[in-house]
Coordinates of C-alpha atoms in Angstrom, one line a residue:
X1 CA 0.0 0.0 0.0
X2 CA 1.2 3.5 -0.8
X3 CA 0.6 6.5 1.3
X4 CA 0.8 10.1 0.1
X5 CA 0.8 13.2 2.3
X6 CA 0.6 16.3 0.2
X7 CA -0.4 20.0 0.2
X8 CA -4.0 21.0 -0.5
X9 CA -3.1 23.5 -3.3
X10 CA -2.9 22.8 -7.0
X11 CA 0.7 21.6 -6.8
X12 CA 0.0 19.3 -3.9
X13 CA -3.2 17.9 -5.5
X14 CA -1.2 17.5 -8.7
X15 CA 1.0 15.0 -6.9
X16 CA -2.1 13.2 -5.8
X17 CA -3.4 12.9 -9.4
X18 CA 0.0 11.5 -10.5
X19 CA -0.1 9.1 -7.6
X20 CA -3.6 7.8 -8.5
X21 CA -2.6 7.3 -12.1
X22 CA 0.5 5.4 -10.9
X23 CA -1.0 3.3 -8.2
X24 CA -4.8 3.3 -8.8
X25 CA -6.7 2.0 -5.8
X26 CA -3.5 1.0 -4.1
X27 CA -2.8 4.5 -2.7
X28 CA -4.3 6.4 0.2
X29 CA -3.9 10.2 0.0
X30 CA -4.2 12.8 2.7
X31 CA -4.2 16.5 1.6
X32 CA -3.0 18.8 4.3
X33 CA -2.5 22.4 5.2
X34 CA 0.9 23.5 6.4
X35 CA -0.2 23.2 10.1
X36 CA -1.9 19.8 9.8
X37 CA 0.9 17.8 8.1
X38 CA 2.9 17.0 11.2
X39 CA -0.2 15.4 12.9
X40 CA -1.0 13.3 9.9
X41 CA 2.6 12.1 9.5
X42 CA 3.0 11.3 13.2
X43 CA -0.2 9.3 13.1
X44 CA 1.2 7.3 10.2
X45 CA 4.4 6.7 12.1
X46 CA 2.5 5.5 15.1
X47 CA -0.2 3.4 13.5
X48 CA 1.1 2.7 10.0
X49 CA 2.7 -0.5 8.7
X50 CA 6.3 -0.9 8.0
X51 CA 5.7 -2.5 4.6
X52 CA 3.8 0.5 3.3
X53 CA 5.6 3.1 1.2
X54 CA 5.0 6.7 2.2
X55 CA 5.6 9.9 0.2
X56 CA 5.5 13.5 1.6
X57 CA 5.2 16.0 -1.2
X58 CA 5.1 19.8 -1.5
X59 CA 5.3 20.2 2.3
X60 CA 8.0 19.7 4.9
X61 CA 7.7 18.5 8.5
X62 CA 9.0 20.2 11.6
X63 CA 12.2 19.1 13.4
X64 CA 10.6 16.8 15.9
X65 CA 8.8 14.8 13.1
X66 CA 12.0 15.0 11.0
X67 CA 13.9 13.1 13.7
X68 CA 11.1 10.5 14.0
X69 CA 11.1 9.9 10.2
X70 CA 14.9 9.5 10.2
X71 CA 14.7 6.9 13.0
X72 CA 11.9 4.9 11.2
X73 CA 13.9 4.9 7.9
X74 CA 16.9 3.6 9.8
X75 CA 14.6 0.8 11.1
X76 CA 13.7 -0.1 7.5
X77 CA 10.6 2.0 6.8
X78 CA 10.2 3.3 3.2
X79 CA 9.5 7.0 3.5
X80 CA 10.4 9.7 0.9
X81 CA 10.0 13.5 1.1
X82 CA 9.9 15.4 -2.2
X83 CA 9.8 19.2 -2.1
X84 CA 10.9 22.2 -4.1
X85 CA 10.9 25.0 -1.5
X86 CA 14.3 26.6 -0.6
X87 CA 13.4 26.4 3.1
X88 CA 13.3 22.6 2.8
X89 CA 16.8 22.1 1.3
X90 CA 18.2 20.8 4.6
X91 CA 16.2 17.6 4.1
X92 CA 18.7 16.6 1.5
X93 CA 21.0 15.8 4.5
X94 CA 18.8 12.7 4.9
X95 CA 18.8 9.8 2.4
X96 CA 15.0 10.0 2.3
X97 CA 15.0 13.7 1.5
X98 CA 14.8 14.9 -2.2
X99 CA 14.5 18.6 -2.4
X100 CA 15.3 20.5 -5.6
X101 CA 14.5 24.2 -6.3
X102 CA 15.7 24.6 -9.9
X103 CA 16.5 22.4 -12.8
X104 CA 19.9 22.5 -14.6
X105 CA 18.4 24.4 -17.5
X106 CA 17.2 27.2 -15.2
X107 CA 13.5 26.2 -14.9
X108 CA 12.0 26.2 -11.5
X109 CA 10.8 22.9 -10.0
X110 CA 7.4 22.1 -8.6
X111 CA 6.5 19.2 -6.3
X112 CA 4.3 17.6 -9.1
X113 CA 7.1 17.7 -11.6
X114 CA 9.7 16.2 -9.2
X115 CA 7.3 13.5 -8.0
X116 CA 6.4 12.6 -11.6
X117 CA 10.0 12.3 -12.5
X118 CA 10.8 10.3 -9.4
X119 CA 8.1 7.7 -10.2
X120 CA 9.2 7.4 -13.8
X121 CA 12.9 7.0 -12.7
X122 CA 11.9 4.2 -10.3
X123 CA 9.7 2.5 -12.9
X124 CA 6.5 3.1 -10.9
X125 CA 4.8 5.1 -13.7
X126 CA 5.0 5.3 -17.5
X127 CA 5.2 8.7 -19.2
X128 CA 2.2 9.8 -21.3
X129 CA 1.4 12.8 -23.4
X130 CA -1.5 14.0 -21.4
X131 CA 0.3 13.6 -18.1
X132 CA 3.4 15.5 -19.5
X133 CA 1.1 18.4 -20.4
X134 CA -0.7 18.4 -17.1
X135 CA 2.5 18.3 -15.0
X136 CA 4.0 21.1 -17.0
X137 CA 0.9 23.3 -16.5
X138 CA 1.0 22.7 -12.8
X139 CA 4.8 23.5 -12.7
X140 CA 4.4 26.7 -14.7
X141 CA 1.5 27.9 -12.5
X142 CA 3.2 27.1 -9.2
X143 CA 6.5 28.7 -10.2
X144 CA 4.6 31.6 -11.8
X145 CA 6.4 31.0 -15.1
X146 CA 3.0 31.1 -16.8
X147 CA 3.0 34.8 -16.4
X148 CA 6.3 35.3 -18.2
X149 CA 5.3 32.8 -20.8
X150 CA 1.8 34.1 -21.2
X151 CA 0.5 30.6 -20.6
X152 CA -3.0 31.4 -19.5
X153 CA -4.0 27.8 -19.7
X154 CA -1.9 27.1 -16.6
X155 CA -3.5 30.0 -14.7
X156 CA -7.0 28.7 -15.8
X157 CA -6.1 25.3 -14.5
X158 CA -5.6 26.7 -11.0
X159 CA -8.9 28.7 -11.4
X160 CA -10.7 25.5 -12.1
X161 CA -9.1 23.8 -9.2
X162 CA -10.6 26.4 -6.8
X163 CA -14.0 26.4 -8.5
X164 CA -14.8 22.8 -7.9
X165 CA -14.2 20.2 -5.2
X166 CA -10.9 18.4 -5.0
X167 CA -12.7 15.1 -5.7
X168 CA -14.3 16.4 -8.9
X169 CA -11.1 18.0 -10.0
X170 CA -9.2 14.8 -9.6
X171 CA -11.9 12.8 -11.4
X172 CA -12.0 15.2 -14.4
X173 CA -8.2 15.5 -14.8
X174 CA -7.5 11.7 -14.4
X175 CA -10.2 10.8 -16.9
X176 CA -8.7 13.4 -19.4
X177 CA -5.1 12.2 -18.9
X178 CA -6.1 8.5 -19.3
X179 CA -7.5 9.4 -22.7
X180 CA -3.9 10.3 -23.7
X181 CA -5.0 13.2 -25.9
X182 CA -4.1 16.9 -26.0
X183 CA -4.9 18.4 -22.6
X184 CA -7.6 21.0 -22.9
X185 CA -10.7 22.3 -21.2
X186 CA -14.2 21.2 -22.3
X187 CA -17.0 23.7 -23.3
X188 CA -18.5 23.7 -19.8
X189 CA -15.2 24.5 -18.1
X190 CA -14.4 27.3 -20.6
X191 CA -17.7 29.0 -19.8
X192 CA -17.3 28.9 -16.0
X193 CA -13.6 29.9 -16.4
X194 CA -14.7 33.0 -18.4
X195 CA -17.1 33.9 -15.6
X196 CA -14.4 33.4 -13.0
X197 CA -12.0 35.7 -14.8
X198 CA -14.5 38.5 -14.7
X199 CA -15.0 37.8 -11.0
X200 CA -11.3 38.0 -10.3
X201 CA -10.9 41.3 -12.2
X202 CA -13.7 42.8 -10.1
X203 CA -12.1 41.5 -6.9
X204 CA -8.7 42.9 -7.8
X205 CA -10.1 46.3 -8.6
X206 CA -11.8 46.4 -5.3
X207 CA -8.8 45.3 -3.2
X208 CA -6.5 47.7 -5.1
X209 CA -8.3 50.6 -3.3
X210 CA -8.1 48.9 0.1
X211 CA -4.3 48.4 0.3
X212 CA -2.3 50.4 2.8
X213 CA 1.4 51.1 2.6
X214 CA 4.0 51.1 5.4
X215 CA 7.5 50.2 6.3
X216 CA 8.4 47.1 8.3
X217 CA 12.1 46.8 8.8
X218 CA 13.9 48.0 5.7
X219 CA 11.0 47.0 3.4
X220 CA 8.3 49.1 2.0
X221 CA 5.2 46.9 1.9
X222 CA 1.6 46.9 0.8
X223 CA -0.9 45.3 3.1
X224 CA -4.4 44.2 2.1
X225 CA -7.0 41.9 3.7
X226 CA -8.0 39.2 1.3
X227 CA -9.4 35.7 1.7
X228 CA -9.0 34.5 -1.9
X229 CA -7.2 34.9 -5.2
X230 CA -3.9 35.6 -3.4
X231 CA -1.6 34.8 -6.3
X232 CA -3.6 36.9 -8.8
X233 CA -4.0 39.7 -6.3
X234 CA -0.4 39.8 -5.1
X235 CA 0.9 39.7 -8.7
X236 CA -1.4 42.6 -9.9
X237 CA -0.7 44.8 -6.9
X238 CA 3.0 44.2 -7.2
X239 CA 3.0 45.1 -10.9
X240 CA 0.9 48.2 -10.4
X241 CA 3.1 49.3 -7.5
X242 CA 6.7 48.4 -8.4
X243 CA 8.0 50.8 -5.7
X244 CA 6.6 48.4 -3.0
X245 CA 9.0 45.6 -2.0
X246 CA 6.4 43.0 -1.3
X247 CA 2.7 42.5 -0.8
X248 CA 1.2 41.0 2.4
X249 CA -2.2 39.5 2.0
X250 CA -3.8 39.0 5.4
X251 CA -6.6 36.6 6.2
X252 CA -7.5 37.3 9.8
X253 CA -10.3 34.7 9.9
X254 CA -8.0 32.0 8.7
X255 CA -5.1 33.4 10.8
X256 CA -2.8 33.2 7.8
X257 CA -0.8 35.6 5.8
X258 CA 0.5 35.2 2.2
X259 CA 3.5 37.2 0.9
X260 CA 4.1 38.0 -2.7
X261 CA 6.8 40.0 -4.6
X262 CA 7.8 40.7 -8.2
X263 CA 11.3 41.7 -7.3
X264 CA 14.5 39.6 -7.4
X265 CA 16.1 41.5 -4.5
X266 CA 13.4 40.4 -2.1
X267 CA 13.1 36.8 -0.7
X268 CA 9.7 36.6 1.0
X269 CA 10.4 33.0 2.0
X270 CA 13.0 34.4 4.4
X271 CA 10.4 36.9 5.8
X272 CA 7.8 34.2 6.2
X273 CA 10.3 32.0 8.0
X274 CA 10.6 34.6 10.7
X275 CA 7.0 33.8 11.6
X276 CA 7.3 30.0 11.3
X277 CA 6.3 29.8 7.6
X278 CA 8.2 29.4 4.3
X279 CA 7.7 28.8 0.6
X280 CA 9.3 30.3 -2.5
X281 CA 11.4 33.4 -2.9
X282 CA 8.6 35.3 -4.6
X283 CA 5.5 33.5 -3.0
X284 CA 5.4 32.4 0.6
X285 CA 3.0 32.1 3.5
X286 CA 2.9 31.8 7.3
X287 CA 0.6 31.7 10.2
X288 CA -0.6 35.0 11.7
X289 CA 1.4 34.8 14.9
X290 CA 1.0 37.4 17.7
X291 CA 4.1 39.3 16.4
X292 CA 2.9 39.2 12.8
X293 CA -0.6 40.3 13.8
X294 CA 0.9 43.3 15.6
X295 CA 3.1 44.4 12.6
X296 CA 0.7 43.6 9.7
X297 CA -2.7 44.2 11.3
X298 CA -2.8 46.1 14.5
X299 CA -0.3 48.8 13.8
X300 CA -1.3 49.6 10.2
X301 CA -5.0 49.6 11.1
X302 CA -5.1 53.4 11.4
X303 CA -3.5 54.0 8.0
X304 CA -5.6 55.2 5.1
X305 CA -5.7 53.1 1.9
X306 CA -3.0 54.0 -0.7
X307 CA -4.3 56.3 -3.4
X308 CA -4.6 54.8 -6.9
X309 CA -3.1 56.6 -10.0
X310 CA -5.7 58.2 -12.3
X311 CA -5.7 56.0 -15.4
X312 CA -7.8 57.8 -18.0
X313 CA -5.8 61.0 -18.2
X314 CA -4.9 62.8 -21.5
X315 CA -2.5 65.3 -20.1
X316 CA -1.3 64.3 -16.6
X317 CA 0.6 61.1 -17.3
X318 CA 4.1 59.9 -16.4
X319 CA 7.0 61.6 -18.0
X320 CA 4.8 64.2 -19.6
X321 CA 6.6 67.2 -21.3
X322 CA 4.3 69.4 -19.2
X323 CA 5.4 67.7 -16.0
X324 CA 3.5 65.2 -13.8
X325 CA 1.4 66.0 -10.8
X326 CA 0.9 63.7 -7.8
X327 CA -1.0 64.1 -4.5
X328 CA -1.0 62.1 -1.3
X329 CA -3.6 61.5 1.4
X330 CA -2.6 64.7 3.2
X331 CA -3.4 66.7 0.1
X332 CA 0.3 67.6 -0.5
X333 CA 1.0 68.1 -4.2
X334 CA 4.2 66.9 -5.8
X335 CA 5.2 68.1 -9.3
X336 CA 7.8 66.2 -11.2
X337 CA 9.3 67.9 -14.2
X338 CA 12.3 67.5 -16.5
X339 CA 15.4 69.6 -15.9
X340 CA 18.6 69.9 -17.9
X341 CA 20.5 68.0 -15.2
X342 CA 17.8 65.4 -14.4
X343 CA 14.3 65.5 -12.9
X344 CA 13.2 68.0 -10.3
X345 CA 10.4 67.7 -7.7
X346 CA 8.4 70.5 -6.2
X347 CA 6.4 69.8 -3.0
X348 CA 3.5 72.2 -2.6
X349 CA 5.3 74.5 -5.1
X350 CA 8.6 74.5 -3.1
X351 CA 11.5 72.8 -4.8
X352 CA 12.9 69.7 -3.1
X353 CA 16.7 69.6 -2.7
X354 CA 17.1 66.2 -4.2
X355 CA 17.7 65.9 -8.0
X356 CA 16.8 62.5 -9.7
X357 CA 18.5 61.0 -12.6
X358 CA 15.3 59.5 -14.1
X359 CA 11.6 60.1 -13.9
X360 CA 11.2 56.5 -12.6
X361 CA 13.6 57.2 -9.8
X362 CA 11.8 60.3 -8.7
X363 CA 8.4 58.7 -8.8
X364 CA 9.7 55.6 -7.0
X365 CA 11.0 57.9 -4.2
X366 CA 7.7 59.8 -3.9
X367 CA 5.5 56.7 -3.8
X368 CA 7.6 54.9 -1.2
X369 CA 8.1 57.8 1.2
X370 CA 5.0 60.0 0.6
X371 CA 2.3 57.6 -0.8
X372 CA 1.5 59.7 -3.8
X373 CA -0.7 59.0 -6.7
X374 CA -1.1 60.6 -10.2
X375 CA -4.0 63.1 -10.0
X376 CA -6.8 63.5 -12.5
X377 CA -6.5 65.9 -15.5
X378 CA -8.7 68.6 -14.1
X379 CA -6.5 68.9 -11.0
X380 CA -3.4 69.0 -13.1
X381 CA -4.8 71.7 -15.5
X382 CA -5.8 73.9 -12.6
X383 CA -2.4 73.5 -11.0
X384 CA -0.6 74.5 -14.1
X385 CA -2.9 77.5 -14.9
X386 CA -3.0 78.9 -11.3
X387 CA 0.4 78.0 -9.8
X388 CA 3.1 77.7 -12.5
X389 CA 6.1 79.8 -11.8
X390 CA 6.3 82.8 -14.1
X391 CA 10.0 82.5 -14.3
X392 CA 9.6 79.1 -16.0
X393 CA 6.3 79.2 -17.8
X394 CA 3.9 82.1 -18.2
X395 CA 0.1 81.6 -18.3
X396 CA 0.2 82.2 -22.1
X397 CA 3.0 79.8 -22.6
X398 CA 1.1 77.2 -20.6
X399 CA -1.8 77.4 -23.1
X400 CA 0.6 77.1 -26.0
X401 CA 2.2 74.1 -24.3
X402 CA -1.2 72.4 -24.0
X403 CA -1.9 73.1 -27.6
X404 CA 1.4 71.7 -28.8
X405 CA 1.0 68.7 -26.5
X406 CA -2.5 68.0 -27.7
X407 CA -1.4 68.1 -31.4
X408 CA 1.4 65.7 -30.6
X409 CA -1.2 63.3 -29.1
X410 CA -4.0 63.4 -31.7
X411 CA -2.3 64.8 -34.8
X412 CA -2.0 68.3 -36.3
X413 CA -5.2 67.9 -38.3
X414 CA -7.3 68.2 -35.1
X415 CA -7.4 71.6 -33.4
X416 CA -6.8 71.5 -29.7
X417 CA -9.6 74.0 -28.8
X418 CA -12.2 71.8 -30.5
X419 CA -12.0 69.3 -27.6

């Protein structure tokens, strides 16, 4: 009899699907959260049979259980741990530990891909076309390579996973793989996935306006309370706010916190590890401990949500020749404009001493330290007409600048004043 203890996310359940295809009815699977794994494994060590073969995938046990497994293996038990998280690399010190973060060709590993290859290598499973495609979709989603590769099918696979029960998901995928055809979604799945995408977009738009920004240690972070769509939400918030080092997605009800980053210089698995969690360098999670609750929930509670950049402007946009106007929650106005030596910033019409080499550098500084957002066109126009320094641009010159700018945007055949 085979036993599998795996995670309850797509990658963990992917291991379960591979196991069912390999062993059929001769495998018992337990899907676990991070906190429940140790109990399930200890129960197996106490009541299981020595002749059974056990796999632990996509999760790692704590030190106490690690020592117990090591003793059981020395006593002749067949137990294998397969994982791909950097925080689990120390398990490679044991003969029963197989942890690999990255393949030789630079691709990141997933638990499903490592488990699949392990079974093939030990002649416990034959490779098939449908299984190859499924495993690769899981790998690309779990490592977030689907985003770089624009492989929306991998992302949709995860959406489907969360829309139906694990039992139904397993049944659908296994039946499809056994047909050994091209892996694709049926018409019903396409329809519900289209509806889910619309739902995710609405959810992200809502949460974007609820995020607060603060500093914890040396990191500038965004904090938002969210119970679902953590990967999609964390990725979108990170891309829309590149000045933020990482996003913390807090689920107070579940007493969990997910961490996401789009930056190579930030390792959120190391941050999660401070609170007893772990994961990938760009996607990790941990329990909401008392310390984490204080830093990520209690102290930021009084903060106002971060303002969102105006997105339908015609004039006030980034790196505009007319300058770019920002405002924060305290109604302070920050005007970024090009200078012969770089980019200058005025705060409430008073020049700041710091000169920036690029517009991006100036905006990055203002967003991190002042929480600014690009204002709407009408505020921008009023600012230029009422408050522009005469030594730099007169009121008449401002009108001419607008006319020239408009013609550059819409073409000389359209007169500016007709708009």
